[in-house]
Short mmCIF file of C-alpha atoms and ligand atoms in Angstrom, two decimals:
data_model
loop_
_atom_site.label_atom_id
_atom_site.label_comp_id
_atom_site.label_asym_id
_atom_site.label_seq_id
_atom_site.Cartn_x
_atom_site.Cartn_y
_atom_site.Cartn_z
CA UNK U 380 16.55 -15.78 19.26
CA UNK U 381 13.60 -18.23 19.58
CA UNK U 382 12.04 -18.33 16.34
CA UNK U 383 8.36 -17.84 17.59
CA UNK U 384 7.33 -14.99 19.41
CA UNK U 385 4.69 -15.37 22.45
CA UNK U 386 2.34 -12.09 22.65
CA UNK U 387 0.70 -11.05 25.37
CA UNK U 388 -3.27 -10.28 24.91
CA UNK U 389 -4.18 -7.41 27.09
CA UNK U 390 -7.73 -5.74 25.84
CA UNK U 391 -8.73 -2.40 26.11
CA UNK U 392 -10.28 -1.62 29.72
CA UNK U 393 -12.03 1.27 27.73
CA UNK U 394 -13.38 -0.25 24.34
CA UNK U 395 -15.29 2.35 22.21
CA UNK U 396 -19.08 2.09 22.84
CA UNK U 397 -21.42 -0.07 19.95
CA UNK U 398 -22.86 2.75 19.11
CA UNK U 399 -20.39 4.85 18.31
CA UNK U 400 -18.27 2.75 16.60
CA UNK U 401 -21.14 1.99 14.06
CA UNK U 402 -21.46 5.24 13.61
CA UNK U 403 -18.06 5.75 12.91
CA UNK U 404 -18.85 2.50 10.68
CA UNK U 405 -21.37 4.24 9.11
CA UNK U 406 -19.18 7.55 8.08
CA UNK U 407 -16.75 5.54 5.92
CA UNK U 408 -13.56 7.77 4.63
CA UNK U 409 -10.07 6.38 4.48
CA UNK U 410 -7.57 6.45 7.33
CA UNK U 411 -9.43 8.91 9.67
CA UNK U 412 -10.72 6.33 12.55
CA UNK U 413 -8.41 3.89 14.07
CA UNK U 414 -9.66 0.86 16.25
CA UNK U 415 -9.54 0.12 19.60
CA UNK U 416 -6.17 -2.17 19.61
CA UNK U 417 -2.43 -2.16 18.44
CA UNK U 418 0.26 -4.42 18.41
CA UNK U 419 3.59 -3.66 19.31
CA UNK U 420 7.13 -5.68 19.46
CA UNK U 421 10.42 -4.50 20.53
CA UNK U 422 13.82 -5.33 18.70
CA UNK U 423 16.40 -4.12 20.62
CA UNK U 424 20.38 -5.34 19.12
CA UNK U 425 21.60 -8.50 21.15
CA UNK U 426 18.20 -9.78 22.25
CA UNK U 427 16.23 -9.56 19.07
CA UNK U 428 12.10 -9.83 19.67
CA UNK U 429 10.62 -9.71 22.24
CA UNK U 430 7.13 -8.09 24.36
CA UNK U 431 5.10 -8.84 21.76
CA UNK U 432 1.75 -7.46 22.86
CA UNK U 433 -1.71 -7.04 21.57
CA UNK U 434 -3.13 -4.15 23.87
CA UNK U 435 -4.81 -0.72 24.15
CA UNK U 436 -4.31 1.54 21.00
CA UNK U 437 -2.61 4.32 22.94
CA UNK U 438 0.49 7.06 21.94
CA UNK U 439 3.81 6.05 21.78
CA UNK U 440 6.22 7.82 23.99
CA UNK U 441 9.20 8.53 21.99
CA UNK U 442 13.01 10.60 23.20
CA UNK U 443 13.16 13.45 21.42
CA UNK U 444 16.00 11.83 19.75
CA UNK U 445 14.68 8.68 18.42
CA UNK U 446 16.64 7.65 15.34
CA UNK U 447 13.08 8.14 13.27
CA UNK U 448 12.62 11.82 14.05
CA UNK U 449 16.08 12.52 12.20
CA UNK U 450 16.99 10.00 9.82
CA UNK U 451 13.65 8.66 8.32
CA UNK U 452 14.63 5.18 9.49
CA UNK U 453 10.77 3.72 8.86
CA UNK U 454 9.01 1.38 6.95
CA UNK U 455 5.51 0.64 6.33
CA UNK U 456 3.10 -2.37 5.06
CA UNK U 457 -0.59 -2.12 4.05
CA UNK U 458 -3.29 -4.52 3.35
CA UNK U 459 -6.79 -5.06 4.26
CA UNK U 460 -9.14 -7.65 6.37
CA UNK U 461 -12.63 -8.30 4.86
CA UNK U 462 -15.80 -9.12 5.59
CA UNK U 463 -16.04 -12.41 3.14
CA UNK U 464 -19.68 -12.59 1.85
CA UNK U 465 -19.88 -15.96 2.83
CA UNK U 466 -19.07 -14.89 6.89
CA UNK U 467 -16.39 -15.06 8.23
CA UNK U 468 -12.88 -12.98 7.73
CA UNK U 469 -10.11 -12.95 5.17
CA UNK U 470 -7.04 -11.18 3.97
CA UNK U 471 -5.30 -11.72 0.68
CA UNK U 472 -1.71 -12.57 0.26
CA UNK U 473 -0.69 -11.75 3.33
CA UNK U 474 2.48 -13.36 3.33
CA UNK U 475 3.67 -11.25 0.75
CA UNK U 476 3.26 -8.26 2.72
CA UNK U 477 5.40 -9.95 5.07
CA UNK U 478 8.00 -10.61 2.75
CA UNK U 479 7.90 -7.17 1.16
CA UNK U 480 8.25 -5.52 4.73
CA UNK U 481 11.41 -7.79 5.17
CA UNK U 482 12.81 -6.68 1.84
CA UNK U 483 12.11 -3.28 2.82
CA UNK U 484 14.28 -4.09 6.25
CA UNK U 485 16.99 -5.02 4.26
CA UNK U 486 17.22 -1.80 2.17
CA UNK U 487 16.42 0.37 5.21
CA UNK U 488 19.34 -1.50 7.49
CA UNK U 489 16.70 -2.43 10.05
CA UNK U 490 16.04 -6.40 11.34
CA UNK U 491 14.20 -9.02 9.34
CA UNK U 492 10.70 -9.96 11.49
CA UNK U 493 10.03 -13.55 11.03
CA UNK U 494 7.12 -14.07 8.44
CA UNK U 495 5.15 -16.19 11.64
CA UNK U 496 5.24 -13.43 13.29
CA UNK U 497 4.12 -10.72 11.02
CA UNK U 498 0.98 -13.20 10.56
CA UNK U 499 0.32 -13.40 14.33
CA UNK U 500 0.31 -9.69 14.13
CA UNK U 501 -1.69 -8.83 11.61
CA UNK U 502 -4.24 -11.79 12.34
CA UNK U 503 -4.00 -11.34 16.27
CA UNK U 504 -5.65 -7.77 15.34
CA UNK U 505 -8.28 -8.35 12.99
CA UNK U 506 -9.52 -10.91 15.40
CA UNK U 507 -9.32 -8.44 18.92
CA UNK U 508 -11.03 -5.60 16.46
CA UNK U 509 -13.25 -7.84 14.32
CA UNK U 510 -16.01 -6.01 14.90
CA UNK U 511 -14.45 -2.65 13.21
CA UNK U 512 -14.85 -4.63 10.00
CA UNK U 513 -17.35 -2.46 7.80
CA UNK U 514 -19.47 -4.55 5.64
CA UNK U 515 -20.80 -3.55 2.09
CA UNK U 516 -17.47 -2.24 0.36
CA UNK U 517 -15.89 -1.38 3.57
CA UNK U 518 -13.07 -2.92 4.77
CA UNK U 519 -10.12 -2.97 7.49
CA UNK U 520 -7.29 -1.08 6.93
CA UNK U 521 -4.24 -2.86 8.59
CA UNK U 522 -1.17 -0.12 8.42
CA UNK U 523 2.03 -2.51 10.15
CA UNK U 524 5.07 -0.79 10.33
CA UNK U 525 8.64 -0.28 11.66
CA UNK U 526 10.39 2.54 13.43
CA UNK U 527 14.21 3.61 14.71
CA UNK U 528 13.46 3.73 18.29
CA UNK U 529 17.07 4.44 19.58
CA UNK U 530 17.73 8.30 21.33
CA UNK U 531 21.09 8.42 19.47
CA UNK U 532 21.89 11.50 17.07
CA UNK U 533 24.96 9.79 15.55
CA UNK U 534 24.48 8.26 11.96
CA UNK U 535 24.25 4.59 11.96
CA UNK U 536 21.26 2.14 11.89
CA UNK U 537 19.99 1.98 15.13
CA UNK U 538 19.97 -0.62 17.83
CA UNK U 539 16.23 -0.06 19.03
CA UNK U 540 13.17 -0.60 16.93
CA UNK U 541 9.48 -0.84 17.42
CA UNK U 542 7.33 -3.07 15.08
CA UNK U 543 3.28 -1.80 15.15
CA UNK U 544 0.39 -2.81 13.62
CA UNK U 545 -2.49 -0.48 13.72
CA UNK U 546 -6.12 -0.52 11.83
CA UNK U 547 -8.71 1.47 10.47
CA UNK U 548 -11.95 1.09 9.18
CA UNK U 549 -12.39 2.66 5.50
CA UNK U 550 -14.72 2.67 2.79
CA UNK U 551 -13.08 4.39 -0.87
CA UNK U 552 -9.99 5.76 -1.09
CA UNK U 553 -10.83 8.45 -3.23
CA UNK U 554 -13.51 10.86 -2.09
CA UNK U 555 -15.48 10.56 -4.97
CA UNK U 556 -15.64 7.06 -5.07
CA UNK U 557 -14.81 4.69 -7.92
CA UNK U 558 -15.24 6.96 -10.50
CA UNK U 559 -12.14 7.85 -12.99
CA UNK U 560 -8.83 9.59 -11.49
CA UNK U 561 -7.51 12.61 -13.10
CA UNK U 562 -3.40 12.31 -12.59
CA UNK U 563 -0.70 15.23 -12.80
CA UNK U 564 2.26 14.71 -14.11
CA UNK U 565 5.20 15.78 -12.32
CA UNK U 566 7.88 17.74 -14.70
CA UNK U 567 9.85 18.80 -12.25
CA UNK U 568 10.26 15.89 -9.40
CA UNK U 569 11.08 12.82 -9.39
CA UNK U 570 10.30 9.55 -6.78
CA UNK U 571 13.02 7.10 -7.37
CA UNK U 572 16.70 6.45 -8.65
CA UNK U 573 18.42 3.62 -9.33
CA UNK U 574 20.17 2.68 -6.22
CA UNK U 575 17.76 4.65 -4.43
CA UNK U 576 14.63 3.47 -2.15
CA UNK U 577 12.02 3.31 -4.76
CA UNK U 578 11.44 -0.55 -4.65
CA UNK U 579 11.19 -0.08 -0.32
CA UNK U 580 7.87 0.88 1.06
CA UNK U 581 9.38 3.22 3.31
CA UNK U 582 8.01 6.72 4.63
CA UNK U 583 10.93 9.37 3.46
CA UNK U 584 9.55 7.97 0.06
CA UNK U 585 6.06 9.80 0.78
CA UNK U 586 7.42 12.55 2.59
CA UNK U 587 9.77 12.91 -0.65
CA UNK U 588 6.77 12.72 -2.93
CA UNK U 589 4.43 15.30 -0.87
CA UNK U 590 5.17 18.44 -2.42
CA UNK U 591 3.98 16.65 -6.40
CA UNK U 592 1.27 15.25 -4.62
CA UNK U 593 0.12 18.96 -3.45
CA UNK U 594 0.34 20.24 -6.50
CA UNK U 595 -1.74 17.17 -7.89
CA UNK U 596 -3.92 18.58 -5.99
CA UNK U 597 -3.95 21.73 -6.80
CA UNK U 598 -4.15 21.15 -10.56
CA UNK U 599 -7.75 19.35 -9.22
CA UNK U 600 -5.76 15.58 -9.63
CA UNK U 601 -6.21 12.96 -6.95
CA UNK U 602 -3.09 11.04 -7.58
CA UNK U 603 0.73 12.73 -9.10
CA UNK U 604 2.43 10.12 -11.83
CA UNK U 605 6.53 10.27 -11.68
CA UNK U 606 9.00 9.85 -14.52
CA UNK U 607 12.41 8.21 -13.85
CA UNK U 608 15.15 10.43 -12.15
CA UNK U 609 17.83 9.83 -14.80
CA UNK U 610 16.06 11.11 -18.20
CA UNK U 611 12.64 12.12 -17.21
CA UNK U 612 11.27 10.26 -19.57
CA UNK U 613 10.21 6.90 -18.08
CA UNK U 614 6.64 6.63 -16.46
CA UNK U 615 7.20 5.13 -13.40
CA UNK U 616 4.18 4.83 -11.12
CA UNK U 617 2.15 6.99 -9.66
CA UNK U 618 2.83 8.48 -5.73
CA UNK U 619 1.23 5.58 -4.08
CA UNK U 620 0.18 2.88 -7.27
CA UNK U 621 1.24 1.04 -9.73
CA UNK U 622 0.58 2.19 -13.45
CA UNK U 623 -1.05 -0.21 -15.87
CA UNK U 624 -2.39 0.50 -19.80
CA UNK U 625 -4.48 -1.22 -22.35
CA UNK U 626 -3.82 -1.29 -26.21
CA UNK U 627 -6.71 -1.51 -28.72
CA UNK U 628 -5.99 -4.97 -29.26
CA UNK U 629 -6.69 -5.69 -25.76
CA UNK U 630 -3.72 -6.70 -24.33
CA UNK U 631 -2.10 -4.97 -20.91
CA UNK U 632 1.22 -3.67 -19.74
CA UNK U 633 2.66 -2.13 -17.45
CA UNK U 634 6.08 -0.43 -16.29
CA UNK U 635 8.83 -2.78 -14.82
CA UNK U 636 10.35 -3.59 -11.48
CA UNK U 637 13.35 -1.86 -10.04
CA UNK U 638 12.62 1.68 -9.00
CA UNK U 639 9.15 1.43 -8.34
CA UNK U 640 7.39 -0.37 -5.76
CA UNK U 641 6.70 -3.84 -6.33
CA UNK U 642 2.53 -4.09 -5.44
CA UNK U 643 0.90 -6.77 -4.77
CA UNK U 644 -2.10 -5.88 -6.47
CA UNK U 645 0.07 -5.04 -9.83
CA UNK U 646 1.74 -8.83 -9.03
CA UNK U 647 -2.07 -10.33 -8.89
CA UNK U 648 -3.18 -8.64 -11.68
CA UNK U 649 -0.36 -10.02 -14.05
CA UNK U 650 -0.87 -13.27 -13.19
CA UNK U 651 -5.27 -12.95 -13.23
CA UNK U 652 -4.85 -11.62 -16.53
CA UNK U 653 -2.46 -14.12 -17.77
CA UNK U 654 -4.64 -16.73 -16.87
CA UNK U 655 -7.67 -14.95 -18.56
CA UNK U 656 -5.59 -15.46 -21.68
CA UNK U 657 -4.72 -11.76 -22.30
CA UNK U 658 -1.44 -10.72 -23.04
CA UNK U 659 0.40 -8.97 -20.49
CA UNK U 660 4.09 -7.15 -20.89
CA UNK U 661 6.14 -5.38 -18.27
CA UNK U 662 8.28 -2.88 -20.71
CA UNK U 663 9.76 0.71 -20.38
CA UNK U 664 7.40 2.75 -21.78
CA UNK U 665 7.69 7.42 -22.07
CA UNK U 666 5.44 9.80 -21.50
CA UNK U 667 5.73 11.17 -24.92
CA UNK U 668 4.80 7.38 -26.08
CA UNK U 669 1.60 7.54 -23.73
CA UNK U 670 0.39 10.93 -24.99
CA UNK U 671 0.50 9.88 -28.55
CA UNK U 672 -1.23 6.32 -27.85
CA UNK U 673 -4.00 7.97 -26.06
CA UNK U 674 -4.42 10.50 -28.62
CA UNK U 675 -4.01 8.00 -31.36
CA UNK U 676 -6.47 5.53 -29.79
CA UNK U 677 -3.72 2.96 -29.59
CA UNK U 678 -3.96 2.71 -26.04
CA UNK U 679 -7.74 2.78 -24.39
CA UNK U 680 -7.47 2.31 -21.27
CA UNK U 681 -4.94 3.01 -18.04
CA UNK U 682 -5.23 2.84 -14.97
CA UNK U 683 -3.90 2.66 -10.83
CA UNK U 684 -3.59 -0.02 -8.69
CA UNK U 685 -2.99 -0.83 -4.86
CA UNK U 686 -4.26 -2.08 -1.94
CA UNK U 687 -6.18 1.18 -0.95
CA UNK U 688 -7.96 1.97 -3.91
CA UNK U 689 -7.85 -1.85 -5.27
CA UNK U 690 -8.19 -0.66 -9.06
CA UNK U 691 -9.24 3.06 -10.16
CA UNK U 692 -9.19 3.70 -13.87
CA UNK U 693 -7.67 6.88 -15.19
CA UNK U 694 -9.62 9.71 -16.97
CA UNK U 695 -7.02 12.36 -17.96
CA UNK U 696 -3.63 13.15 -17.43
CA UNK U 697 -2.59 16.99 -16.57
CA UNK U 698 0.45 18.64 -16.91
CA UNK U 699 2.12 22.34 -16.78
CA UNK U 700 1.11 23.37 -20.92
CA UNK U 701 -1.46 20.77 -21.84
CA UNK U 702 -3.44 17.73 -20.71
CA UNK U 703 -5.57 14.62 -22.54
CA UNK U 704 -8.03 12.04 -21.87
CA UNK U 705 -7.52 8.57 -22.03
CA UNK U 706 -10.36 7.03 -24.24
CA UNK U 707 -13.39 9.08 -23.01
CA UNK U 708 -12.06 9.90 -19.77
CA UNK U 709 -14.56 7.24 -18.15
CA UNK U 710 -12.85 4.24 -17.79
CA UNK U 711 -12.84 1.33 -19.75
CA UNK U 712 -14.32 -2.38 -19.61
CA UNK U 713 -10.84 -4.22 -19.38
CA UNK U 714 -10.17 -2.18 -16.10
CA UNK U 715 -13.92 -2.56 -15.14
CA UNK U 716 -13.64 -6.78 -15.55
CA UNK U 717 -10.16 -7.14 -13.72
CA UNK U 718 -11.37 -4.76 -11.19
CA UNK U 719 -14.33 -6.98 -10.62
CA UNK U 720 -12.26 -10.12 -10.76
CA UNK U 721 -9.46 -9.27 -8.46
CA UNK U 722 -12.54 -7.45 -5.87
CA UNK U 723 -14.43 -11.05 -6.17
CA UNK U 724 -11.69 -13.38 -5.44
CA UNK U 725 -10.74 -10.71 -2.11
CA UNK U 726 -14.08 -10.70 -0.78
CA UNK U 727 -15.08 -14.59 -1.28
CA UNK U 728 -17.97 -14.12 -4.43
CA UNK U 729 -14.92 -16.21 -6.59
CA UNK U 730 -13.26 -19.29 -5.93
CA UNK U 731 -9.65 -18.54 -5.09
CA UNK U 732 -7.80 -20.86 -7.11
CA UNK U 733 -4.47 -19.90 -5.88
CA UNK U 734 -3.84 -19.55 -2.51
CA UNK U 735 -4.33 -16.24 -1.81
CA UNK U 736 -6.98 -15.85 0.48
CA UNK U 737 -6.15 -16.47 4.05
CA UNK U 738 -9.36 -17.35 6.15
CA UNK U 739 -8.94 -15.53 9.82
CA UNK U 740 -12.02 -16.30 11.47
C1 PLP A 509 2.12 0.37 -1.50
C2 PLP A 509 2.45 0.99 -2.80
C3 PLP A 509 1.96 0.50 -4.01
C4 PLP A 509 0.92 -0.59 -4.11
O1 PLP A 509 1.29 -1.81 -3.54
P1 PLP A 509 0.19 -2.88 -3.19
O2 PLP A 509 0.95 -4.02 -2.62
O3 PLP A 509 -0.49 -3.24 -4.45
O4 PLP A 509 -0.74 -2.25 -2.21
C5 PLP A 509 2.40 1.11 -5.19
N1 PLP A 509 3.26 2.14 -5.17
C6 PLP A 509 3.74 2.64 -4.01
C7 PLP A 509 4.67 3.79 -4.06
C8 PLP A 509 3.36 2.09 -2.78
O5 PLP A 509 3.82 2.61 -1.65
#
């Protein structure tokens, strides 16, 4: 297999007028509008790679007995492309998304996509749809991701998959903008097990995690926060972030590595906080520990973090019996200063010291 891909540029006949794209712009949401291009490459076993293309955003036509449809094989990356104050057009620590989608691979039995060209990908898209870039807060959405493609009903990894890359323009994740996040706690289900998929970004972990996240909902919650499958005891994260907390003595932690997903935002954090001189520990820590700290005052402030909804502090935690605040249910100023830190270096207002901003046009 040649270790760089060639893909094939073919724009959209049909793009989607000015004016109705900045009015879709305008509208903001998350993960509603889609622009005008996709990427697609083909693995197929014995010839690896190949038609790589950059063309029309357009359905797939899938057999009715793709491997995907039936056995989940599918995993997903997601980062964004900004609008860097300065001009021009970034995305930050992209390479680790790469990396992370390979890992995933591994765990989900499907091929390894040279890091090259996951970059091409990504940055062949943002450039083709630059102009679906919102400005202000906004920001594109890049969802790349990789699907069993083989008609084949017998259980085995398949020998056909299709890499994408698709984007969307979105302003806040949550509808209600950057204001504190109530979170439900789910008693009864549970994301991850040891051995399991936790640590892959893959979709049968979402489609596992749905029904908790309805009932988040339904207990007025925007986001559902899991305990460990073994003892239910052990806050994991929550059903699409990372988990972190803040003592009364100012220092940070958050829960460790192996059954949740590794984020790159919680990875970034660590290290911007480290190098802000605050202490930072990764360490098991219970529910029944949390609801005491918060209660006590020993811990002040927690909150979520990922790509989508960068950093949103928590304001209570609900549950079947009971519920409680963390500090006054408004957030906190530790969460409000790495927030503003980590948003800074992304969109170009700080110097990035460390490599992680990757300049696309
Ligand atoms: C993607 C994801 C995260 C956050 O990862 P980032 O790299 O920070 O975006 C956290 N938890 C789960 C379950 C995820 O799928």
């Amino acid at each position: 297999m040649p270790d760089t891909l060639t893909f094939t540029h073919i724009p959209t006949p049909t793009p989607t007028p000015a004016a109705e794209r900045e009015a879709i712009l305008a509208k903001g949401g998350f993960g509603t509008a889609f622009s005008d291009h996709m990427v697609t490459i083909e693995w197929t076993e014995g010839r690896g790679w190949h038609d790589a293309q950059i063309r029309k955003r357009e359905p797939f036509q899938i057999d009715p007995a793709a491997a995907v449809l039936h056995y989940a094989q599918e995993i997903f990356e997601g980062l964004k492309a900004y609008r860097a104050e300065s001009g021009g057009v970034t995305l930050f620590r992209a390479d680790q998304n790469a990396k992370r989608l390979n890992n995933s691979a591994t765990r989900l039995a499907m091929p390894q996509l040279p890091e090259a060209s996951f970059l091409e990908a990504v940055e062949s898209l943002v450039r083709i749809d630059k102009d679906w870039i919102p400005g202000g807060n906004g920001s594109l959405y890049l969802r790349p991701f990789m699907f069993a493609n083989e008609p084949f009903l017998g259980v085995r990894p398949a020998h056909h998959f299709i890499f994408s890359v698709i984007a969307s323009p979105v302003g806040d994740y949550f509808k209600h903008g950057p204001k504190p996040v109530n979170v439900w706690l789910s008693k009864e289900y549970t994301r991850a097990a040891v051995g399991g998929t936790g640590a892959a970004k893959c979709g049968g972990n979402y489609a596992a995690s749905l029904i908790a996240q309805g009932q988040a909902y339904d207990n007025g919650c925007d986001q559902v926060l899991f305990l460990d499958a073994a003892e239910h005891r052990w806050i994991e994260e929550l059903g699409g972030m990372n988990i972190f907390f803040v003592r009364d003595d100012g220092s940070l932690f958050t829960t460790p590595l192996g059954t949740i997903l590794p984020g790159i935002t919680r990875a970034s954090l660590i290290e911007l906080a480290t190098s802000k001189g605050i202490q930072v520990e990764e360490r098991k820590y219970s529910f029944e520990e949390f609801q005491a700290d918060a209660q006590s005052g020993k811990v002040t402030e927690a909150f979520a973090c990922g790509t989508a909804a960068v950093l949103a502090a928590i304001g209570e935690i609900r549950f079947t019996g009971g519920s409680f605040k963390i500090g006054d249910g408004n957030g906190g100023p530790l969460t409000a200063t790495l927030r503003d830190e980590l948003v800074g270096i992304q969109r170009g207002r700080i110097a990035d010291t460390r490599g992680w901003v990757r300049k696309v046009l």
